Amino acid sequence: MTTTTGTDVAHAALLLKQGAVVAIPTETVYGLAADAFNEEAVLTIFSVKQRPAFDPLIVHVRDREQLHRVAEVPAEAEALIARFWPGPLTLVLPRRPAVPDLVTSGLDTVAVRMPAHPMTRALLDELDTPLAAPSANPFGYVSPTTAQHVMDQLGGRIPYILDGGACTVGVESTILGRDAKGRWVLYRPGGIALESIEALVGEVHAPAQAAKPLAPGMLESHYAPRKPVHVGDVPALLRRFAGRAVGVISFRSEHHAHRCEVLSPEGDLSAAARHLFAVLRELDTSDCQVIVAERFPEEGLGRAINDRLRRAAAGR
Ligand code: AMP
Ligand code: MG
């Protein structure tokens, strides 16, 4: 299959109506989209990504009407929706029966969000269906934040990549669900800072161990480059790997190493998040033998950065 990249929203819409999967830009990362109600198309997402069926997808909706087609919306969700949608917040809500089991991995909940990227909003306007979309990368690898990242890995496997430029948030959405007591729980830190959410709805809890769905957003090893990743005190790690070609990922300061990528000299965590995945990919394809990253401040988008780095480093 030949993969083309372009900005033709009508062409992407036509392919999706025909049951194809298409890579789409969102403000978080690029998604691999299919009509959420077309089971065969959704199945194609899993085979293209080599994603296990136990990992549910996020449904991307255009508006309230589509939201109500896929989920029941508790009154407690209204403030979050009003404040953060469209945007990088995913809510795990009770599902409607019409949502294919494949989308939710058979769970009685569905993960749903309203994307903010103008091109994908224009695409949703041309369709009459919400889009199921995980990140547009092979299962377990770093998520793509440019059309070229998608082409590098999924070229030849999908017909079209809708190119909406570099993602402005750069890490995946924050995922919130509710526990049995109706309290909000954080399934994944992401593009909306936990502090902003708690300012609106009060304390957000950690999911109970038993309530954790078996989903790779939550798996220990995920978002991982091929090269070994180590997170911690950079000078100490540089001493440990002395004599090897080390690529450093640093928040604001330069380190003397084979390669050093500073994510935000100004110390802006949102800017750092925006650059994180491109830098991970770049070091992974460079001549570095080891990737070393510092621990970021555990606040704002720093939580999502630390979460992705920790999972990238897991099991090494
Ligand atoms: P991705 O779109 O690749 O970021 O993956 C979507 C992630 O959303 C999954 O890996 C899960 O962590 C999470 N997710 C999707 N549906 C649910 C659900 N019903 N309950 C809990 N988490 C979910
Ligand atoms: Mg993913």
Coordinates of C-alpha atoms in Angstrom, one line a residue, residues 10 22 30 51 61 70 101 124 127 136 139 163 182 184 192 205 207 213 230 273 275 277 288 309:
A10 CA -12.2 15.8 2.3
V22 CA -6.2 7.3 8.5
Y30 CA -1.0 11.8 16.0
R51 CA -1.9 -3.6 19.5
V61 CA -16.2 13.2 19.4
V70 CA -21.2 6.8 23.0
D101 CA -16.7 -4.1 22.3
L124 CA -15.2 15.4 12.3
L127 CA -18.1 12.8 9.0
A136 CA -0.3 6.3 15.5
F139 CA 2.4 -0.8 20.0
D163 CA -0.6 16.5 8.1
G182 CA -17.8 8.2 42.4
W184 CA -12.3 11.0 40.2
I192 CA -3.9 18.9 31.2
H205 CA -7.2 9.9 43.6
P207 CA -6.8 4.2 40.9
P213 CA -7.7 -1.9 33.7
H230 CA 17.9 5.5 32.3
A273 CA 6.5 18.2 26.9
H275 CA 9.6 18.4 22.4
F277 CA 8.9 12.6 22.0
C288 CA 24.0 7.1 20.9
L309 CA 10.3 8.6 30.9

